[in-house]
Every structure is written in C-alpha cells, then in structure tokens.
Coordinates of C-alpha atoms in Angstrom, one line a residue:
Chain A
M1 CA 23.8 1.3 -3.8
T2 CA 20.7 3.2 -2.6
E3 CA 19.7 6.5 -4.3
E4 CA 17.0 8.5 -2.7
I5 CA 15.6 11.3 -5.0
I6 CA 13.0 14.0 -4.8
I7 CA 11.7 15.4 -8.1
A8 CA 9.6 18.6 -7.6
G9 CA 8.0 21.1 -9.8
F10 CA 4.7 22.2 -11.3
G11 CA 1.9 19.8 -12.2
G12 CA 2.2 19.3 -16.0
Q13 CA 6.0 19.5 -16.2
G14 CA 6.3 15.7 -16.3
V15 CA 7.6 15.3 -12.8
L16 CA 5.7 12.2 -12.1
S17 CA 6.5 10.6 -15.4
M18 CA 10.2 11.4 -15.1
G19 CA 10.1 9.5 -11.8
K20 CA 8.2 6.6 -13.3
I21 CA 10.7 6.2 -16.2
L22 CA 13.6 6.3 -13.7
A23 CA 11.8 3.7 -11.6
Y24 CA 11.2 1.5 -14.6
S25 CA 14.8 1.8 -15.6
G26 CA 15.8 0.5 -12.2
I27 CA 13.5 -2.5 -12.6
M28 CA 15.1 -3.2 -16.0
Q29 CA 18.5 -3.7 -14.3
D30 CA 17.1 -5.9 -11.5
Q31 CA 17.0 -3.2 -8.8
E32 CA 14.4 -2.4 -6.2
V33 CA 12.4 0.7 -6.7
S34 CA 9.7 2.8 -5.1
W35 CA 7.8 5.8 -6.5
L36 CA 5.6 7.8 -4.1
P37 CA 3.8 10.9 -5.5
S38 CA 2.2 13.8 -3.6
Y39 CA -1.4 13.1 -4.4
G40 CA -3.1 15.8 -2.3
P41 CA -5.6 18.4 -3.6
E42 CA -2.5 20.7 -3.9
M43 CA -1.6 18.8 -7.1
R44 CA -4.4 20.3 -9.1
G45 CA -2.7 23.2 -10.9
G46 CA -0.1 23.6 -8.2
T47 CA 3.1 21.9 -7.2
A48 CA 3.8 18.2 -7.8
N49 CA 6.5 16.1 -6.4
V50 CA 7.6 12.5 -6.3
T51 CA 10.0 10.5 -4.2
V52 CA 11.9 7.9 -6.1
I53 CA 14.2 5.3 -4.5
V54 CA 16.4 3.0 -6.6
S55 CA 18.4 0.4 -4.6
D56 CA 20.3 -2.8 -4.7
E57 CA 18.5 -3.8 -1.5
K58 CA 15.0 -4.1 -0.3
I59 CA 13.6 -0.6 0.2
S60 CA 12.5 0.3 3.7
S61 CA 10.6 3.6 4.0
P62 CA 9.2 5.0 0.8
T63 CA 8.7 8.3 2.5
L64 CA 11.7 10.4 3.5
T65 CA 12.8 13.7 4.9
K66 CA 16.4 13.8 3.5
Y67 CA 17.5 13.0 0.0
D68 CA 20.7 12.1 -1.9
T69 CA 19.4 14.1 -4.9
A70 CA 16.8 16.9 -5.3
I71 CA 15.7 17.7 -8.9
I72 CA 14.0 21.1 -8.5
L73 CA 12.0 22.7 -11.3
N74 CA 10.2 25.7 -9.7
Q75 CA 10.8 28.3 -7.0
Q76 CA 8.2 26.8 -4.5
S77 CA 10.1 23.5 -4.7
M78 CA 13.4 25.3 -4.2
D79 CA 12.1 26.9 -1.1
K80 CA 10.9 23.6 0.2
F81 CA 13.5 21.1 -0.8
E82 CA 16.9 22.8 -0.9
E83 CA 17.4 22.2 2.8
T84 CA 16.4 18.5 2.5
V85 CA 19.5 17.5 0.5
K86 CA 21.9 15.4 2.6
P87 CA 25.3 17.0 3.1
G88 CA 27.4 16.0 0.1
G89 CA 24.3 15.3 -2.0
V90 CA 23.2 16.7 -5.3
L91 CA 20.8 19.5 -6.2
L92 CA 20.0 19.8 -9.9
Y93 CA 17.7 22.6 -11.0
D94 CA 16.5 24.4 -14.1
P95 CA 17.2 28.2 -13.6
N96 CA 14.1 29.0 -15.8
G97 CA 11.5 30.2 -13.3
I98 CA 13.9 30.3 -10.4
S99 CA 14.3 33.7 -8.7
Q100 CA 16.3 32.6 -5.6
H101 CA 19.2 30.4 -6.7
P102 CA 20.4 27.8 -4.2
T103 CA 22.9 29.0 -1.7
R104 CA 24.1 25.9 0.2
T105 CA 27.8 25.2 0.0
D106 CA 27.9 21.7 1.5
I107 CA 26.2 20.1 -1.5
K108 CA 26.9 19.8 -5.2
I109 CA 24.8 22.1 -7.2
H110 CA 24.2 21.6 -11.0
K111 CA 22.1 23.5 -13.5
I112 CA 20.3 22.4 -16.6
E113 CA 18.6 24.8 -19.0
G114 CA 15.9 22.1 -19.6
A115 CA 13.0 24.4 -20.7
K116 CA 15.3 26.3 -23.1
L117 CA 16.9 23.2 -24.6
A118 CA 13.5 21.5 -25.1
A119 CA 12.1 24.6 -26.8
E120 CA 15.2 24.7 -29.1
M121 CA 14.6 21.1 -30.0
G122 CA 11.1 22.1 -31.0
N123 CA 9.1 20.2 -28.3
T124 CA 8.6 21.6 -24.8
K125 CA 7.1 18.3 -23.7
I126 CA 10.5 16.6 -23.7
F127 CA 11.6 19.0 -21.0
N128 CA 11.5 16.3 -18.4
M129 CA 13.7 14.0 -20.5
V130 CA 16.4 16.7 -20.9
V131 CA 16.4 17.1 -17.1
L132 CA 16.5 13.3 -16.7
G133 CA 19.6 13.2 -19.0
A134 CA 21.3 15.9 -16.9
Y135 CA 20.6 13.9 -13.8
L136 CA 22.0 10.7 -15.3
K137 CA 25.1 12.5 -16.4
I138 CA 25.7 13.5 -12.8
K139 CA 24.6 10.2 -11.3
P140 CA 24.7 7.3 -13.8
I141 CA 22.7 5.0 -11.6
V142 CA 20.9 3.5 -14.5
K143 CA 22.3 2.7 -18.0
L144 CA 20.9 4.5 -21.0
D145 CA 19.7 1.4 -22.7
N146 CA 17.8 0.5 -19.6
V147 CA 16.2 3.9 -19.6
I148 CA 15.1 3.2 -23.2
K149 CA 13.7 -0.1 -22.1
G150 CA 12.0 1.7 -19.2
L151 CA 10.5 4.2 -21.6
K152 CA 9.1 1.3 -23.7
K153 CA 7.5 -0.2 -20.7
S154 CA 6.0 3.0 -19.3
L155 CA 4.7 4.6 -22.5
P156 CA 1.6 3.2 -24.2
E157 CA 2.4 1.5 -27.6
R158 CA 1.0 4.4 -29.6
Y159 CA 3.7 6.7 -28.3
H160 CA 6.6 4.4 -29.0
K161 CA 7.4 6.3 -32.2
L162 CA 8.4 9.2 -29.8
I163 CA 11.1 7.1 -28.1
P164 CA 14.0 8.3 -30.4
L165 CA 13.0 11.9 -29.7
N166 CA 13.1 11.2 -25.9
E167 CA 16.5 9.5 -26.4
D168 CA 17.8 12.7 -28.1
A169 CA 16.4 14.8 -25.3
I170 CA 18.2 12.6 -22.7
T171 CA 21.5 13.0 -24.7
M172 CA 20.9 16.7 -25.0
G173 CA 20.6 16.9 -21.2
M174 CA 23.7 14.8 -20.6
K175 CA 25.8 17.2 -22.8
N176 CA 24.5 20.4 -21.4
V177 CA 24.5 20.0 -17.6
L178 CA 26.5 22.7 -15.9
N179 CA 28.3 22.7 -12.6
N180 CA 27.5 25.7 -10.4
Chain B
M1 CA 9.2 -16.1 -12.2
G2 CA 5.9 -14.2 -12.8
E3 CA 5.6 -11.1 -14.9
L4 CA 7.3 -8.0 -13.4
R5 CA 5.5 -4.6 -13.4
L6 CA 5.8 -1.2 -11.9
M7 CA 2.4 -0.7 -10.4
K8 CA 0.5 1.4 -7.8
G9 CA -0.8 -0.5 -4.8
N10 CA -4.4 0.1 -5.9
E11 CA -3.6 -1.2 -9.4
A12 CA -1.9 -4.3 -8.1
L13 CA -4.9 -5.0 -5.9
A14 CA -7.2 -4.7 -8.9
E15 CA -5.0 -6.8 -11.2
A16 CA -4.8 -9.5 -8.5
A17 CA -8.5 -9.7 -8.2
I18 CA -8.8 -10.5 -11.9
R19 CA -5.9 -13.1 -11.6
A20 CA -7.4 -14.6 -8.4
G21 CA -10.5 -15.7 -10.4
C22 CA -12.8 -13.1 -8.8
D23 CA -16.3 -13.3 -10.2
G24 CA -17.5 -9.8 -9.3
Y25 CA -16.3 -6.5 -8.1
F26 CA -18.8 -3.9 -6.9
G27 CA -17.6 -0.5 -5.8
Y28 CA -18.0 3.2 -5.6
P29 CA -15.1 5.6 -6.2
I30 CA -13.4 7.5 -3.3
T31 CA -9.9 8.9 -3.0
P32 CA -7.3 7.5 -2.3
Q33 CA -8.5 4.1 -3.8
S34 CA -10.3 5.2 -7.0
E35 CA -7.6 3.6 -9.1
V36 CA -9.0 0.1 -8.2
I37 CA -12.2 0.6 -10.1
E38 CA -10.6 2.8 -12.7
Y39 CA -8.1 0.0 -13.4
L40 CA -10.8 -2.7 -13.5
M41 CA -12.9 -0.6 -15.9
A42 CA -10.0 0.0 -18.2
E43 CA -8.8 -3.7 -18.1
K44 CA -12.3 -5.0 -19.2
P45 CA -12.0 -8.1 -17.0
Y46 CA -15.3 -9.4 -18.5
D47 CA -13.3 -10.0 -21.7
R48 CA -10.4 -11.6 -19.9
T49 CA -12.1 -13.9 -17.5
G50 CA -15.8 -13.1 -17.5
M51 CA -15.5 -11.2 -14.2
V52 CA -18.2 -8.6 -13.7
V53 CA -17.2 -5.1 -12.6
L54 CA -20.0 -2.7 -11.5
Q55 CA -20.0 0.8 -10.2
A56 CA -22.8 0.7 -7.6
E57 CA -24.9 3.7 -6.6
S58 CA -23.3 3.8 -3.2
E59 CA -21.1 1.9 -0.8
V60 CA -24.2 0.6 1.0
A61 CA -25.3 -1.0 -2.3
S62 CA -21.8 -2.4 -3.0
I63 CA -21.6 -4.3 0.3
N64 CA -25.1 -5.7 -0.2
M65 CA -24.2 -6.8 -3.7
L66 CA -21.4 -8.7 -2.0
Y67 CA -24.0 -10.3 0.3
G68 CA -26.0 -11.5 -2.6
G69 CA -23.1 -12.6 -4.8
G70 CA -21.2 -14.2 -2.0
A71 CA -24.3 -16.2 -0.9
T72 CA -24.2 -17.9 -4.3
G73 CA -20.7 -19.1 -3.7
K74 CA -19.1 -16.6 -6.1
K75 CA -15.8 -14.8 -5.3
V76 CA -16.9 -11.2 -4.8
M77 CA -15.0 -8.2 -3.7
T78 CA -15.3 -4.5 -3.0
S79 CA -12.9 -1.7 -2.0
S80 CA -13.3 1.8 -0.6
S81 CA -11.7 4.2 1.8
S82 CA -12.6 5.0 5.4
P83 CA -15.9 7.0 5.1
G84 CA -17.1 4.4 2.5
I85 CA -16.1 1.5 4.7
S86 CA -18.1 3.1 7.6
L87 CA -21.2 3.0 5.3
M88 CA -20.5 -0.7 4.8
Q89 CA -20.5 -1.7 8.5
E90 CA -24.2 -2.8 8.6
G91 CA -23.7 -5.0 5.6
L92 CA -20.5 -6.5 7.0
S93 CA -22.2 -7.4 10.3
Y94 CA -25.0 -9.2 8.3
I95 CA -22.4 -10.9 6.1
A96 CA -20.4 -12.1 9.1
G97 CA -23.7 -13.3 10.8
A98 CA -24.8 -15.1 7.6
E99 CA -21.2 -16.5 7.1
I100 CA -20.7 -15.3 3.6
P101 CA -17.2 -15.3 2.1
C102 CA -16.1 -12.0 0.5
V103 CA -13.1 -9.6 0.4
V104 CA -13.3 -6.0 1.3
A105 CA -10.3 -3.7 0.9
N106 CA -10.0 -0.4 2.9
V107 CA -7.4 2.1 1.7
V108 CA -7.5 4.2 4.8
R109 CA -7.5 8.0 4.8
G110 CA -7.4 10.5 7.6
G111 CA -10.6 10.9 9.7
P112 CA -12.9 11.1 11.6
G113 CA -15.8 12.1 9.4
L114 CA -14.9 13.0 5.8
G115 CA -11.5 13.8 7.2
D116 CA -9.0 14.2 4.3
I117 CA -7.5 12.1 1.6
Q118 CA -4.1 11.5 3.0
P119 CA -2.9 8.2 4.4
A120 CA -3.9 7.1 8.0
Q121 CA -4.1 3.9 10.0
S122 CA -6.9 5.1 12.2
D123 CA -9.4 2.4 11.2
Y124 CA -7.7 -0.3 13.2
F125 CA -10.4 -0.4 15.9
Q126 CA -13.1 -0.5 13.2
S127 CA -11.4 -3.4 11.4
V128 CA -10.4 -5.6 14.3
K129 CA -13.0 -4.9 17.0
G130 CA -16.1 -5.2 14.8
G131 CA -17.2 -1.9 13.2
G132 CA -20.7 -3.1 12.9
H133 CA -23.0 -4.6 15.6
G134 CA -22.9 -8.0 17.2
D135 CA -20.2 -10.5 18.2
Y136 CA -18.3 -11.0 15.0
R137 CA -14.8 -10.9 13.6
L138 CA -13.2 -10.1 10.2
I139 CA -10.0 -11.7 9.1
V140 CA -7.8 -8.7 8.6
L141 CA -4.7 -8.6 6.5
A142 CA -2.3 -5.6 6.4
P143 CA -0.1 -5.4 3.3
S144 CA 3.1 -3.3 3.7
S145 CA 4.2 -3.3 0.0
V146 CA 2.7 -3.2 -3.4
Q147 CA 3.8 -6.9 -3.8
E148 CA 1.6 -7.8 -0.8
M149 CA -1.3 -5.7 -2.2
S150 CA -1.2 -8.3 -5.0
D151 CA -0.4 -11.4 -3.0
F152 CA -2.9 -10.8 -0.2
V153 CA -5.9 -10.8 -2.6
P154 CA -5.8 -14.6 -3.3
L155 CA -4.9 -15.2 0.3
A156 CA -7.9 -13.2 1.5
F157 CA -10.2 -15.1 -0.8
D158 CA -8.7 -18.4 0.4
L159 CA -9.2 -17.6 4.1
S160 CA -12.6 -16.2 3.5
F161 CA -13.9 -19.3 1.8
K162 CA -12.0 -21.6 4.1
Y163 CA -13.9 -20.1 7.1
R164 CA -16.9 -18.7 5.4
N165 CA -16.0 -15.4 6.9
P166 CA -15.5 -11.9 5.4
A167 CA -11.9 -11.0 5.0
M168 CA -10.6 -7.4 5.0
I169 CA -7.4 -6.0 3.4
V170 CA -6.5 -2.9 5.4
T171 CA -4.0 -0.6 3.8
D172 CA -3.7 3.1 3.4
G173 CA -3.2 6.0 0.9
L174 CA 0.5 5.6 1.0
I175 CA 0.6 2.0 -0.2
G176 CA -2.4 2.5 -2.5
Q177 CA -0.8 5.4 -4.3
M178 CA 2.9 4.4 -4.4
M179 CA 4.4 2.3 -7.2
E180 CA 6.8 -0.5 -6.6
K181 CA 8.0 -3.5 -8.5
V182 CA 5.5 -6.3 -8.3
E183 CA 5.8 -9.9 -9.5
L184 CA 2.3 -10.9 -10.7
F185 CA 1.1 -14.4 -9.9
D186 CA -0.2 -16.7 -12.7
P187 CA -4.0 -16.3 -13.2
V188 CA -6.3 -18.8 -11.6
P189 CA -9.4 -19.6 -13.7
R190 CA -12.8 -18.6 -12.3
L191 CA -14.8 -21.6 -10.9
T192 CA -17.6 -22.9 -13.1
D193 CA -21.1 -23.1 -11.7
E194 CA -20.7 -26.9 -11.5
E195 CA -17.5 -26.5 -9.5
I196 CA -19.1 -24.0 -7.1
K197 CA -22.0 -26.5 -6.5
E198 CA -19.5 -29.2 -5.8
K199 CA -17.2 -27.2 -3.6
Y200 CA -19.7 -25.1 -1.6
P201 CA -22.7 -27.2 -0.7
W202 CA -24.0 -24.2 1.5
A203 CA -24.3 -21.8 -1.5
T204 CA -27.8 -20.7 -2.5
N205 CA -27.6 -21.4 -6.2
G206 CA -30.9 -23.2 -6.8
K207 CA -32.7 -26.0 -4.9
P208 CA -31.6 -29.4 -6.2
K209 CA -34.4 -31.9 -6.5
G210 CA -34.9 -34.1 -3.5
K211 CA -32.7 -31.9 -1.2
E212 CA -33.7 -29.4 1.4
R213 CA -33.9 -25.7 0.6
R214 CA -30.8 -23.8 1.6
I215 CA -31.3 -20.6 3.5
I216 CA -28.7 -18.0 4.2
T217 CA -29.7 -15.4 6.8
S218 CA -28.4 -13.7 9.8
L219 CA -31.9 -13.6 11.3
D220 CA -33.1 -16.1 14.0
L221 CA -35.6 -14.7 16.4
D222 CA -35.2 -17.7 18.8
P223 CA -32.6 -16.5 21.3
H224 CA -31.5 -20.0 22.2
R225 CA -30.9 -20.8 18.5
Q226 CA -29.2 -17.5 18.1
E227 CA -27.0 -18.2 21.0
E228 CA -26.1 -21.5 19.5
H229 CA -25.2 -19.8 16.2
N230 CA -23.0 -17.4 18.2
W231 CA -21.3 -20.4 19.9
H232 CA -20.6 -21.8 16.4
L233 CA -19.2 -18.4 15.3
Q234 CA -17.0 -18.2 18.4
A235 CA -15.6 -21.7 17.9
K236 CA -14.8 -20.7 14.3
Y237 CA -13.0 -17.5 15.5
Q238 CA -11.0 -19.6 18.0
R239 CA -9.9 -21.9 15.2
I240 CA -8.8 -18.9 13.1
E241 CA -6.9 -17.5 16.1
E242 CA -5.1 -20.8 16.5
D243 CA -4.3 -21.4 12.8
E244 CA -4.1 -18.2 10.9
V245 CA -1.9 -15.8 12.7
R246 CA 0.7 -14.2 10.4
Y247 CA 3.5 -11.8 11.2
E248 CA 7.1 -10.9 10.3
M249 CA 10.0 -10.3 12.7
L250 CA 13.1 -8.3 11.7
Q251 CA 16.2 -8.1 13.7
C252 CA 14.5 -9.2 16.9
D253 CA 17.0 -11.8 17.9
D254 CA 19.4 -9.5 19.7
A255 CA 17.1 -6.6 20.2
D256 CA 16.8 -4.6 23.4
Y257 CA 13.6 -2.8 22.2
I258 CA 10.8 -3.7 19.8
I259 CA 8.8 -1.5 17.5
V260 CA 5.4 -3.0 16.7
A261 CA 4.1 -1.6 13.4
Y262 CA 2.0 -2.8 10.4
G263 CA 1.5 -1.6 6.8
S264 CA 3.2 1.7 5.9
S265 CA 4.3 2.3 9.4
A266 CA 6.2 -0.9 9.3
R267 CA 8.1 0.3 6.2
I268 CA 8.9 3.6 7.9
A269 CA 10.0 1.8 11.1
Q270 CA 12.5 -0.3 9.1
K271 CA 14.3 2.9 8.2
S272 CA 14.2 4.0 11.8
I273 CA 15.7 0.7 12.8
Q274 CA 18.6 1.3 10.3
L275 CA 19.1 4.8 11.8
A276 CA 19.1 3.3 15.3
K277 CA 21.6 0.7 14.4
A278 CA 24.0 3.3 13.2
E279 CA 23.7 4.9 16.7
G280 CA 24.3 1.5 18.4
I281 CA 20.7 1.1 19.5
K282 CA 19.4 -2.5 19.1
V283 CA 15.8 -2.4 18.1
G284 CA 13.8 -5.0 16.2
L285 CA 10.5 -4.9 14.3
L286 CA 7.4 -7.0 14.9
R287 CA 5.1 -6.6 12.0
P288 CA 1.6 -8.0 12.4
I289 CA 0.4 -9.2 9.0
T290 CA -2.9 -10.4 10.3
L291 CA -4.3 -7.6 12.5
W292 CA -7.0 -10.1 13.5
P293 CA -6.0 -12.7 14.5
F294 CA -3.4 -10.6 16.4
P295 CA 0.0 -12.1 16.8
K296 CA -0.1 -12.6 20.6
K297 CA 2.4 -15.4 21.0
P298 CA 5.4 -13.6 19.5
I299 CA 4.8 -10.7 22.0
H300 CA 4.7 -13.2 24.9
E301 CA 8.0 -14.7 23.7
L302 CA 9.6 -11.3 23.3
V303 CA 8.5 -10.3 26.8
E304 CA 10.0 -13.6 28.2
K305 CA 13.3 -12.9 26.4
G306 CA 13.5 -9.7 28.5
I307 CA 12.8 -7.0 25.9
K308 CA 13.1 -3.6 27.7
G309 CA 10.3 -1.8 26.0
F310 CA 7.8 -1.9 23.1
L311 CA 6.9 1.1 20.9
S312 CA 3.7 0.7 19.0
V313 CA 3.9 2.9 15.9
E314 CA 0.8 3.6 13.8
M315 CA -0.7 6.6 12.0
S316 CA -3.4 7.0 14.6
A317 CA -3.8 8.4 18.1
G318 CA -3.0 4.9 19.5
Q319 CA -5.3 2.0 18.7
M320 CA -3.1 -1.1 18.1
V321 CA -1.1 -0.1 21.2
E322 CA -4.1 -1.4 23.3
D323 CA -3.6 -4.9 21.9
V324 CA 0.1 -4.7 22.5
K325 CA -0.4 -3.6 26.1
L326 CA -2.9 -6.5 26.6
E327 CA -0.3 -9.0 25.5
V328 CA 2.6 -7.5 27.4
G329 CA 0.4 -7.5 30.5
G330 CA 2.3 -4.8 32.3
Q331 CA 5.5 -6.7 32.4
T332 CA 7.5 -4.0 30.6
K333 CA 7.0 -0.6 29.1
V334 CA 4.6 -0.1 26.2
E335 CA 4.1 3.3 24.5
H336 CA 2.5 4.6 21.4
F337 CA 3.9 6.9 18.8
G338 CA 2.3 8.2 15.6
R339 CA 1.2 11.2 13.6
Y340 CA -2.3 11.2 12.4
G341 CA -5.2 12.9 10.6
G342 CA -3.3 12.3 7.3
V343 CA 0.2 13.2 8.5
I344 CA 2.9 10.6 8.0
H345 CA 5.6 10.2 10.6
S346 CA 9.2 10.4 9.4
P347 CA 11.7 7.6 10.2
E348 CA 13.6 10.2 12.3
E349 CA 10.5 11.1 14.3
V350 CA 10.0 7.4 15.1
L351 CA 13.6 7.0 16.3
E352 CA 13.2 10.2 18.5
A353 CA 10.1 8.8 20.0
L354 CA 11.8 5.5 20.8
K355 CA 14.6 7.4 22.5
K356 CA 12.3 9.7 24.4
Q357 CA 9.4 7.4 25.4
I358 CA 11.1 4.0 25.7
I359 CA 14.8 4.3 26.2
G360 CA 14.4 7.5 28.3
E361 CA 17.0 10.0 27.1

C-alpha cells in the first residue's frame, strides 16, 4: 500500500499539522512516511500545502505531481490541485469558501462541512481534525487508535488534555462525510 | 532499535550533533536551514551534554570559531545555506591548509547571489572542487533522506578526525524541510580534555612541560616547505580517494541505462525508475554518497558492462555531469538533466529527459 496525498488550504487552517498527525499515525503502525511542506515566502498569510506519503515500502520521491488523494480547503488550492488527482483517486473538500466546485467525473469527490461542524462543536481550531476524520472514513489507511497515538507524539504534553476533543472531532468528520 | 521520531532533516542533523558528542556549534540563521540552530537553542544541549551552541555575528565569524575550536581537538560544527557557505570559503581554505577537523553542513538553496530559498544542488562545484583558494579538498557527504541527515553527522566527524580534514554535509532545502521517520542512534559522550590530549597529540590545548610548542597554521612563507606541505596534503587526499568512496546502486544489474543522481534528485529519480520499469525501460540508479571522493570505479565498471547511456540528474545547470563525463571517457553517451534556480524536477520530467536525451525517442 502506498498512499500519496496533497493537503492544501490557507496558512492557519492546520494543514501542516493535519499532515504531521497523519504521518505520525503511519509511523505508529510501522509504515514509512514522508511529509514535505511548501515553505516558500508564499506561506506567510497565503496558501499552505503539504505532501504526505504513507507506504508499506521505502518511499522514493517525496515530491510529486499526481496524487491518490487531494484534500482541498480553499478555492486557490482547488484551482491548482483538482487536476492533479490520479484518475480513480479521491478529492475531499470543504465547500465553505469554495466558489467553483470540482467538475471532474473520473475521480471520487467527497464533501465535508469541516468549518461548520467545528464551529458547532464550539472550537474552530479542531477544523482540521474533522477533515482528517472525513478522510479516514473514505480511506482508512491508519487505525483510529494509531491516530490517537500519533496525536500524543506530535502534540506537546501541555496540550494532551485536548486529545479527547480531537478524537471527537475525528469521529464527527467520519460520521458526516458526504459523497458528491 | 533506537528511538523512532518524525523529524525534519534540519532537526535530525541538529539532534545528531548533540548525540555524536559535538562540543560546539557556531552558526548564523538562514533559510532553509534555520531549524538547525532553532532546534539546538530549544534543546539546550549544554544541559544535556555540555555542548556549547552560539549564534555568531556572521558566517565569517562562525567558520573562524570552528578554526579555533577545532584546533584544540574539540568536535565543532556549523551549518548554513548557499550564500552563507560562500562567506565561509576563506575560512574553509585556511582550515583545510591547517588540517583542522570540523563539520560544515550546507542546506543548498537556489542561486547565484542571494537567489531564493527553494531547494537546489547548484553548489556542487563549490563543494567538491574547492570553493576557496589553494589545492585542497573537503570530504563531501550527500544525504538523501532524513535518516541519513542523522547518520552522516557522526560519520562526518569520524572522517574529519581520521584525516584531520574538514568534512561537509551537502544537502538542500527539500531534505532539510521535509519530515521522515528517523531512528536516532544512541548518544556518544563528549570526550574529556584528558581524552582529547591522549587521542589528538596535534591539538593546541596547552604546552606540556618538556615538549615542543605545537603550532597550527596554514602559513609557511618558504615555498619549498609549502610545497612539501602540499605533497603531504595530496598524499592524504589520495588515501581518502582510495578508502572512503561511498555510493549506492539500485537496479543496475540488468540496466540498459543509468541515472546518476545524489541527494533529493536521487529520491526523485527512484520514482522515475519505477515509472520507466512500468514502461519496460531498464534503468538503474548510481547514487554517489561521497561527492568527493567521487565514485569513479562503479562508473568504469558500468561502462565496461556496456551501459548504453548515462543521465546525470541534479538541480543545477549541469555540474556533476562533468565528473560523470570524465569517468565515462567518451565511451558512451552522457547527458545532463535538471531544473534549477529553486525549481524541483518531477519524476515524470526526469523520465521524459531520459527518453529524449539518452534513449532517443
């Protein structure tokens, strides 16, 4: 199994940390992982994206042009990454802030109202975990308990009290993902 | 098995310095390698091992702190990115001339000049041909994973002390910034002053009674003595060329074509090779791990086996390709492909270049 993912949105949406938690979850189940952020000056206040690869085998190129899954969280990223999904691949997006919905018919398109659900749960910061939950429902590449272990590893100790909230957010995402 | 962590290449390099028993790190921040000094500052290695970490006033100061620290037999290290490494070239030449061990890491970015902050491999010439003045060589290691960013730090220190020669770790923004799984090696304690005196009789750490003063310098105004010193350096470089060549070969056994690539480009090329295989094209990868000494012999052997063509792939306008051409000696086709100035080539672009420039479609 090799899963090549691009996660793209605005800086501050938790794009990079979502990727990091996914990568750590892969390590927790003995898989190979790579996490490559965009680190250019465009990050400051603008778009942010990260390429995550989780695989049973050694990872070759950490930088890619085609992805198995694109998780898209703003319009700029939709414009840039819709076309990069491999035929038969998955595009998951949050319709909040998207004006041009995806149009491809050769890929599987899923929606998650991440921003809305996070606001309903009373904490917009867990938005990225709702989206992660939606992704893991579509592609259960890592087990939920390994995600929790991954969270423990990637969050500083002082934030560990927030892990149950993150777990709830993931479950919320899993329950509410919609097929297009 | 050592501790497993998800780390950036820059962080792995910094953690490895602490674990390798480094005595002092002197550096100045520059993107894309600032995480090295950030990590070291946050880790407070002075509390862990007694290692000193200092932000110098400039790269020129950092490299000269290495000259001073290294001359006393301490394990010293710095890191920077291309423009900062250019500032260090004078110091590196002096250090090489004075035969002082130290480790310098270059997380290469696009150039020339201030260039940009994206990954590049355009400092190959500077690293392996002597960026400073005079006849000298650096031992140059090129990691192609976060794991190797960690593993090559103790290796660079070992080689540097074994030959009393500066060692350089040449990587780029891609490996510096990406995170991968890394298995950390067990920490090695720093040497005590007594151990240093015992192990390195050349070190200038105080004149012992009844023994001659030890002087470390690169200056000798007598041309004949200077030539003799150069002979000594050249003999040392020859020993390094004989004993320290490191490389990796992937799928070269039944290959018709070979991609030569190091660092990030070697990772990208591995994907190109998978894509080629799916199309029935047999291509192998020769990955130099030491850029100097350059792996000449494996190229000679591949030429003898009847390889139909070599594609040298690097994020530069074509630097390493000159060394590949030198070793192939006109016996078969050698071409260069690479994006540069901070642009990273895709695995598909590399495969297209192979087809167009080497196979001839």
